[in-house]
PDB file of C-alpha atoms in Angstrom:
ATOM      1  CA  MET A   1      -8.580  10.567   9.822  1.00 76.00           C
ATOM      2  CA  ALA A   2      -4.565  10.122   9.990  1.00 92.00           C
ATOM      3  CA  ILE A   3      -3.233   7.778   7.259  1.00 96.00           C
ATOM      4  CA  LEU A   4      -0.178   6.707   9.664  1.00 97.00           C
ATOM      5  CA  GLU A   5      -0.937   5.873  13.455  1.00 97.00           C
ATOM      6  CA  VAL A   6       1.354   4.636  15.819  1.00 97.00           C
ATOM      7  CA  LYS A   7      -0.181   3.655  19.629  1.00 97.00           C
ATOM      8  CA  ASN A   8       2.847   2.481  22.562  1.00 96.00           C
ATOM      9  CA  LEU A   9       5.256   0.937  20.107  1.00 96.00           C
ATOM     10  CA  LYS A  10       7.788  -0.864  21.918  1.00 96.00           C
ATOM     11  CA  LYS A  11      10.641  -2.644  21.056  1.00 96.00           C
ATOM     12  CA  SER A  12      13.903  -4.566  22.629  1.00 95.00           C
ATOM     13  CA  PHE A  13      16.517  -6.662  21.650  1.00 93.00           C
ATOM     14  CA  GLY A  14      17.881  -8.784  24.812  1.00 91.00           C
ATOM     15  CA  ASP A  15      18.181  -6.297  27.274  1.00 91.00           C
ATOM     16  CA  LYS A  16      18.601  -2.910  25.560  1.00 92.00           C
ATOM     17  CA  VAL A  17      15.376  -1.181  25.307  1.00 92.00           C
ATOM     18  CA  ILE A  18      15.132  -0.153  21.351  1.00 94.00           C
ATOM     19  CA  LEU A  19      12.137   1.631  21.361  1.00 96.00           C
ATOM     20  CA  ASN A  20       9.726   2.954  24.430  1.00 94.00           C
ATOM     21  CA  ASP A  21       6.258   3.506  24.498  1.00 94.00           C
ATOM     22  CA  ILE A  22       6.167   5.758  20.608  1.00 96.00           C
ATOM     23  CA  ASN A  23       3.450   7.406  19.767  1.00 96.00           C
ATOM     24  CA  PHE A  24       2.248   9.686  16.995  1.00 96.00           C
ATOM     25  CA  SER A  25      -0.163  10.111  13.692  1.00 97.00           C
ATOM     26  CA  VAL A  26       0.499  11.173  10.247  1.00 97.00           C
ATOM     27  CA  ASP A  27      -2.570  12.939   8.043  1.00 96.00           C
ATOM     28  CA  ALA A  28      -2.705  13.011   4.394  1.00 96.00           C
ATOM     29  CA  GLY A  29      -0.250  15.442   2.808  1.00 95.00           C
ATOM     30  CA  GLU A  30       1.496  15.592   6.017  1.00 97.00           C
ATOM     31  CA  CYS A  31       5.219  15.093   6.504  1.00 97.00           C
ATOM     32  CA  LEU A  32       6.141  13.960  10.245  1.00 97.00           C
ATOM     33  CA  GLY A  33      10.128  14.247  10.132  1.00 96.00           C
ATOM     34  CA  VAL A  34      11.876  12.159  12.749  1.00 95.00           C
ATOM     35  CA  VAL A  35      15.328  13.146  13.826  1.00 94.00           C
ATOM     36  CA  GLY A  36      17.847  11.793  16.293  1.00 91.00           C
ATOM     37  CA  LYS A  37      21.282  10.581  16.482  1.00 88.00           C
ATOM     38  CA  SER A  38      22.676   7.077  15.488  1.00 84.00           C
ATOM     39  CA  GLY A  39      21.333   4.357  17.761  1.00 84.00           C
ATOM     40  CA  CYS A  40      18.340   6.267  18.995  1.00 88.00           C
ATOM     41  CA  GLY A  41      16.012   3.854  17.505  1.00 90.00           C
ATOM     42  CA  LYS A  42      14.825   5.378  14.263  1.00 91.00           C
ATOM     43  CA  SER A  43      15.537   2.900  11.680  1.00 90.00           C
ATOM     44  CA  THR A  44      14.380   0.373  13.863  1.00 94.00           C
ATOM     45  CA  LEU A  45      11.162   2.169  14.363  1.00 95.00           C
ATOM     46  CA  ALA A  46      10.638   2.231   9.953  1.00 94.00           C
ATOM     47  CA  LYS A  47      11.226  -0.954   9.960  1.00 94.00           C
ATOM     48  CA  ILE A  48       8.158  -2.055  12.438  1.00 96.00           C
ATOM     49  CA  ILE A  49       6.159   0.240  10.412  1.00 96.00           C
ATOM     50  CA  ALA A  50       7.105  -1.348   7.364  1.00 95.00           C
ATOM     51  CA  ARG A  51       7.094  -4.993   9.247  1.00 95.00           C
ATOM     52  CA  PHE A  52      10.087  -5.757   8.390  1.00 94.00           C
ATOM     53  CA  ILE A  53      10.676  -6.781  12.048  1.00 94.00           C
ATOM     54  CA  PRO A  54       8.237  -7.472  14.560  1.00 94.00           C
ATOM     55  CA  ALA A  55       6.882  -5.062  17.699  1.00 95.00           C
ATOM     56  CA  ASP A  56       6.989  -6.314  20.819  1.00 96.00           C
ATOM     57  CA  SER A  57       4.164  -4.382  21.933  1.00 96.00           C
ATOM     58  CA  GLY A  58       1.971  -1.464  20.541  1.00 97.00           C
ATOM     59  CA  GLU A  59      -0.189  -1.294  17.127  1.00 97.00           C
ATOM     60  CA  ILE A  60       0.373   0.375  14.028  1.00 97.00           C
ATOM     61  CA  PHE A  61      -2.617   1.373  11.575  1.00 96.00           C
ATOM     62  CA  LEU A  62      -2.526   2.743   8.291  1.00 96.00           C
ATOM     63  CA  ASP A  63      -5.349   3.923   6.726  1.00 95.00           C
ATOM     64  CA  GLY A  64      -7.303   2.868   9.103  1.00 94.00           C
ATOM     65  CA  GLU A  65      -6.785  -0.893   9.129  1.00 94.00           C
ATOM     66  CA  ASN A  66      -4.372  -2.126  12.097  1.00 95.00           C
ATOM     67  CA  ILE A  67      -1.393  -3.933  10.160  1.00 95.00           C
ATOM     68  CA  THR A  68       0.504  -4.580  13.507  1.00 94.00           C
ATOM     69  CA  VAL A  69       0.110  -8.230  12.648  1.00 90.00           C
ATOM     70  CA  GLU A  70      -1.514  -8.216   9.044  1.00 84.00           C
ATOM     71  CA  LYS A  71      -0.324 -11.244   7.429  1.00 86.00           C
ATOM     72  CA  ASN A  72      -1.310 -10.691   3.882  1.00 87.00           C
ATOM     73  CA  LEU A  73       1.455  -7.827   3.704  1.00 91.00           C
ATOM     74  CA  LYS A  74       1.073  -7.615  -0.343  1.00 90.00           C
ATOM     75  CA  SER A  75      -2.194  -4.992   1.038  1.00 87.00           C
ATOM     76  CA  VAL A  76       0.281  -3.300   3.366  1.00 92.00           C
ATOM     77  CA  TYR A  77       2.606  -2.744   0.722  1.00 93.00           C
ATOM     78  CA  LYS A  78      -0.121  -1.575  -1.416  1.00 93.00           C
ATOM     79  CA  ASN A  79      -0.983   1.654   0.442  1.00 95.00           C
ATOM     80  CA  MET A  80       2.778   2.363   2.263  1.00 96.00           C
ATOM     81  CA  GLN A  81       6.481   2.430  -0.401  1.00 95.00           C
ATOM     82  CA  MET A  82       9.968   3.152   1.296  1.00 94.00           C
ATOM     83  CA  ILE A  83      12.443   4.731   0.095  1.00 93.00           C
ATOM     84  CA  PHE A  84      16.148   4.052   0.780  1.00 89.00           C
ATOM     85  CA  GLN A  85      19.419   5.699   1.651  1.00 83.00           C
ATOM     86  CA  LEU A  86      21.266   4.081  -0.833  1.00 86.00           C
ATOM     87  CA  PRO A  87      19.128   3.937  -3.834  1.00 83.00           C
ATOM     88  CA  GLU A  88      20.996   1.700  -5.903  1.00 87.00           C
ATOM     89  CA  GLU A  89      21.072  -0.795  -3.400  1.00 87.00           C
ATOM     90  CA  SER A  90      17.486  -1.364  -3.627  1.00 86.00           C
ATOM     91  CA  PHE A  91      17.460  -2.132  -7.630  1.00 93.00           C
ATOM     92  CA  ASP A  92      18.533  -5.144  -9.096  1.00 94.00           C
ATOM     93  CA  PRO A  93      21.704  -4.574 -11.078  1.00 94.00           C
ATOM     94  CA  ARG A  94      20.992  -6.879 -13.830  1.00 95.00           C
ATOM     95  CA  LYS A  95      17.701  -5.465 -14.599  1.00 96.00           C
ATOM     96  CA  THR A  96      16.648  -1.862 -16.273  1.00 96.00           C
ATOM     97  CA  LEU A  97      15.525   1.117 -14.099  1.00 96.00           C
ATOM     98  CA  GLY A  98      12.120   0.806 -16.400  1.00 96.00           C
ATOM     99  CA  TRP A  99      12.017  -2.788 -15.641  1.00 97.00           C
ATOM    100  CA  SER A 100      12.004  -1.923 -11.998  1.00 96.00           C
ATOM    101  CA  ILE A 101       9.772   0.844 -11.680  1.00 96.00           C
ATOM    102  CA  ALA A 102       7.328  -1.330 -13.854  1.00 96.00           C
ATOM    103  CA  GLU A 103       7.630  -4.368 -11.589  1.00 95.00           C
ATOM    104  CA  PRO A 104       5.495  -3.191  -8.565  1.00 94.00           C
ATOM    105  CA  MET A 105       2.725  -1.803 -11.091  1.00 95.00           C
ATOM    106  CA  LYS A 106       2.810  -5.315 -12.619  1.00 95.00           C
ATOM    107  CA  ASN A 107       2.790  -7.321  -9.410  1.00 93.00           C
ATOM    108  CA  PHE A 108      -0.803  -5.354  -8.766  1.00 94.00           C
ATOM    109  CA  ASN A 109      -2.375  -5.105 -12.365  1.00 93.00           C
ATOM    110  CA  PHE A 110      -1.795  -2.055 -13.457  1.00 95.00           C
ATOM    111  CA  LYS A 111      -2.567  -1.100 -17.001  1.00 93.00           C
ATOM    112  CA  ASN A 112      -0.835   0.967 -19.724  1.00 94.00           C
ATOM    113  CA  ILE A 113       2.521   0.281 -17.699  1.00 95.00           C
ATOM    114  CA  ASP A 114       4.780   1.379 -20.983  1.00 94.00           C
ATOM    115  CA  GLU A 115       2.993   4.846 -20.749  1.00 94.00           C
ATOM    116  CA  GLN A 116       2.804   5.180 -16.715  1.00 95.00           C
ATOM    117  CA  ILE A 117       6.665   4.884 -17.103  1.00 96.00           C
ATOM    118  CA  LYS A 118       7.306   7.613 -19.010  1.00 94.00           C
ATOM    119  CA  ASN A 119       5.007  10.166 -17.076  1.00 95.00           C
ATOM    120  CA  LEU A 120       6.469   8.940 -14.074  1.00 96.00           C
ATOM    121  CA  LEU A 121       9.700   9.441 -15.135  1.00 96.00           C
ATOM    122  CA  ALA A 122       8.607  12.835 -16.037  1.00 95.00           C
ATOM    123  CA  GLU A 123       7.057  13.755 -13.043  1.00 94.00           C
ATOM    124  CA  VAL A 124       9.908  13.249 -11.025  1.00 94.00           C
ATOM    125  CA  GLY A 125      12.117  15.216 -14.001  1.00 94.00           C
ATOM    126  CA  LEU A 126      14.029  12.173 -15.496  1.00 95.00           C
ATOM    127  CA  THR A 127      14.023  12.161 -19.376  1.00 96.00           C
ATOM    128  CA  ALA A 128      12.307   8.962 -20.729  1.00 95.00           C
ATOM    129  CA  ASP A 129      15.803   7.628 -22.038  1.00 95.00           C
ATOM    130  CA  PHE A 130      16.010   6.281 -18.047  1.00 96.00           C
ATOM    131  CA  VAL A 131      14.245   3.233 -18.872  1.00 96.00           C
ATOM    132  CA  GLU A 132      16.960   1.936 -20.492  1.00 96.00           C
ATOM    133  CA  LYS A 133      19.248   2.641 -17.968  1.00 96.00           C
ATOM    134  CA  TYR A 134      21.083   0.975 -15.359  1.00 96.00           C
ATOM    135  CA  PRO A 135      21.515   1.432 -11.742  1.00 95.00           C
ATOM    136  CA  HIS A 136      25.376   1.695 -11.928  1.00 94.00           C
ATOM    137  CA  GLU A 137      24.790   4.197 -15.334  1.00 96.00           C
ATOM    138  CA  VAL A 138      23.662   7.407 -13.241  1.00 95.00           C
ATOM    139  CA  SER A 139      24.026   9.385 -10.318  1.00 93.00           C
ATOM    140  CA  GLY A 140      23.166   9.258  -6.881  1.00 91.00           C
ATOM    141  CA  GLY A 141      20.619  11.920  -7.318  1.00 93.00           C
ATOM    142  CA  GLN A 142      19.092  10.135 -10.598  1.00 95.00           C
ATOM    143  CA  CYS A 143      18.841   6.888  -9.030  1.00 94.00           C
ATOM    144  CA  GLN A 144      17.222   8.401  -6.010  1.00 93.00           C
ATOM    145  CA  ARG A 145      14.011  10.050  -8.829  1.00 94.00           C
ATOM    146  CA  ALA A 146      14.069   6.598 -10.139  1.00 95.00           C
ATOM    147  CA  ALA A 147      13.446   4.662  -6.587  1.00 95.00           C
ATOM    148  CA  ILE A 148      10.943   8.072  -6.033  1.00 95.00           C
ATOM    149  CA  ALA A 149       9.499   7.174  -9.402  1.00 95.00           C
ATOM    150  CA  ARG A 150       8.940   3.584  -8.493  1.00 96.00           C
ATOM    151  CA  ALA A 151       7.399   3.976  -4.757  1.00 95.00           C
ATOM    152  CA  ILE A 152       4.905   6.599  -5.984  1.00 95.00           C
ATOM    153  CA  SER A 153       4.033   3.902  -9.063  1.00 95.00           C
ATOM    154  CA  ILE A 154       0.963   2.096  -7.024  1.00 95.00           C
ATOM    155  CA  LEU A 155      -0.436   5.110  -5.695  1.00 94.00           C
ATOM    156  CA  PRO A 156       0.581   4.748  -2.316  1.00 96.00           C
ATOM    157  CA  LYS A 157      -1.228   6.699   0.840  1.00 96.00           C
ATOM    158  CA  LEU A 158       2.354   6.571   2.886  1.00 97.00           C
ATOM    159  CA  LEU A 159       6.138   6.998   1.974  1.00 97.00           C
ATOM    160  CA  ILE A 160       8.212   5.690   4.290  1.00 96.00           C
ATOM    161  CA  CYS A 161      11.855   8.255   3.891  1.00 95.00           C
ATOM    162  CA  ASP A 162      14.810   6.581   6.202  1.00 91.00           C
ATOM    163  CA  GLU A 163      17.904   8.977   5.573  1.00 89.00           C
ATOM    164  CA  ALA A 164      16.428   9.143   1.771  1.00 89.00           C
ATOM    165  CA  THR A 165      18.946  12.501   1.366  1.00 89.00           C
ATOM    166  CA  SER A 166      21.922  11.802   3.786  1.00 85.00           C
ATOM    167  CA  ALA A 167      24.138  10.247   0.888  1.00 82.00           C
ATOM    168  CA  LEU A 168      23.324  12.968  -1.327  1.00 85.00           C
ATOM    169  CA  ASP A 169      25.619  16.156  -2.039  1.00 88.00           C
ATOM    170  CA  VAL A 170      23.841  19.285  -0.997  1.00 91.00           C
ATOM    171  CA  THR A 171      22.558  20.482  -3.950  1.00 91.00           C
ATOM    172  CA  THR A 172      20.946  17.183  -4.904  1.00 90.00           C
ATOM    173  CA  GLN A 173      19.138  16.447  -1.851  1.00 91.00           C
ATOM    174  CA  ALA A 174      17.734  20.218  -1.605  1.00 92.00           C
ATOM    175  CA  GLN A 175      16.696  19.223  -5.073  1.00 92.00           C
ATOM    176  CA  ILE A 176      15.261  15.885  -3.815  1.00 92.00           C
ATOM    177  CA  LEU A 177      13.751  17.713  -0.914  1.00 94.00           C
ATOM    178  CA  LYS A 178      11.439  20.055  -3.474  1.00 93.00           C
ATOM    179  CA  LEU A 179      10.484  17.006  -5.426  1.00 92.00           C
ATOM    180  CA  LEU A 180       9.134  15.112  -1.984  1.00 95.00           C
ATOM    181  CA  ASN A 181       7.082  18.505  -1.181  1.00 95.00           C
ATOM    182  CA  LYS A 182       5.878  18.742  -4.563  1.00 93.00           C
ATOM    183  CA  LEU A 183       4.639  15.213  -4.386  1.00 92.00           C
ATOM    184  CA  ARG A 184       3.246  14.919  -1.034  1.00 92.00           C
ATOM    185  CA  ALA A 185       1.456  18.307  -2.016  1.00 92.00           C
ATOM    186  CA  GLU A 186       0.009  17.390  -5.214  1.00 93.00           C
ATOM    187  CA  LYS A 187      -1.282  13.408  -4.279  1.00 93.00           C
ATOM    188  CA  LYS A 188      -1.922  14.308  -0.656  1.00 95.00           C
ATOM    189  CA  ILE A 189       0.938  11.644   0.427  1.00 96.00           C
ATOM    190  CA  ALA A 190       1.299  11.154   4.687  1.00 97.00           C
ATOM    191  CA  MET A 191       5.861  11.187   4.715  1.00 97.00           C
ATOM    192  CA  LEU A 192       7.326   9.822   7.879  1.00 97.00           C
ATOM    193  CA  PHE A 193      10.932  11.502   7.150  1.00 96.00           C
ATOM    194  CA  ILE A 194      13.962   9.640   8.814  1.00 94.00           C
ATOM    195  CA  THR A 195      16.998  11.362   9.578  1.00 93.00           C
ATOM    196  CA  HIS A 196      19.899  12.117  11.798  1.00 91.00           C
ATOM    197  CA  ASP A 197      19.999  15.892  10.124  1.00 90.00           C
ATOM    198  CA  PHE A 198      18.493  18.150  12.391  1.00 89.00           C
ATOM    199  CA  SER A 199      18.836  21.189   9.462  1.00 91.00           C
ATOM    200  CA  ILE A 200      17.139  19.845   7.239  1.00 93.00           C
ATOM    201  CA  LEU A 201      13.604  19.109   8.677  1.00 93.00           C
ATOM    202  CA  PRO A 202      12.330  23.034   8.240  1.00 92.00           C
ATOM    203  CA  LYS A 203      12.328  22.219   4.821  1.00 94.00           C
ATOM    204  CA  ILE A 204       9.907  19.325   4.264  1.00 95.00           C
ATOM    205  CA  ALA A 205       8.684  18.165   7.918  1.00 96.00           C
ATOM    206  CA  ASP A 206       5.476  19.967   9.250  1.00 96.00           C
ATOM    207  CA  LYS A 207       6.298  18.625  12.621  1.00 95.00           C
ATOM    208  CA  ILE A 208       8.725  16.706  14.400  1.00 95.00           C
ATOM    209  CA  ILE A 209       9.582  13.835  16.577  1.00 94.00           C
ATOM    210  CA  HIS A 210      13.150  13.392  18.396  1.00 94.00           C
ATOM    211  CA  LEU A 211      13.733  10.088  19.420  1.00 94.00           C
ATOM    212  CA  GLN A 212      16.836   9.994  22.371  1.00 92.00           C
ATOM    213  CA  GLY A 213      17.160   6.561  23.811  1.00 87.00           C
ATOM    214  CA  GLY A 214      14.436   4.921  22.351  1.00 88.00           C
ATOM    215  CA  LYS A 215      11.802   7.728  24.208  1.00 91.00           C
ATOM    216  CA  ILE A 216       9.980  10.675  22.029  1.00 93.00           C
ATOM    217  CA  VAL A 217      11.774  13.833  24.092  1.00 89.00           C
ATOM    218  CA  ASP A 218      10.216  16.765  22.113  1.00 73.00           C
ATOM    219  CA  ALA A 219       7.520  16.763  19.799  1.00 53.00           C
TER     220      ALA A 219
END
């Protein structure tokens, strides 16, 4: 069964059609690359799936449940997490990385959180002392690793990566792609990888959809 299934999704802003009849699915452990130039609708697609904004029509299924108009978003976000282009902007600058990684686990009543944070940091290639560091004290790549640790902390079934490597240098980008591939293989996490960069998709995507003018033009 697909972890994520999108059916006939449509979205317009005023007279401008942003997404037109979008259909796809992503299985456990599979990565779907969504690629297209700026303005093609790919970030709008991510926001709709993550329930940040509503669709005009269509349906979104997460692990078999229709979440299109789900009001209990806490249950949705237990199974779906996002990784953003600029990770430092997704962290509270006044809080340590350890505090931020712990926050979703506390929200879902996880146990032994301090020990789990150490394990998560090790899993993403960071040392235990990063618990006490602040976002501005680490590099972009290290901050993105911490963001990944936070995203996987509550064992989601789907990761949405919205330009998650586009702000990184080539070497760090390759390291993050390798990490994401490792995690989805080991944890069977479904992944939606959104990018404008066609060249990196062969390194991570099992299948690709190309958005152009709000439509899928090839798959």
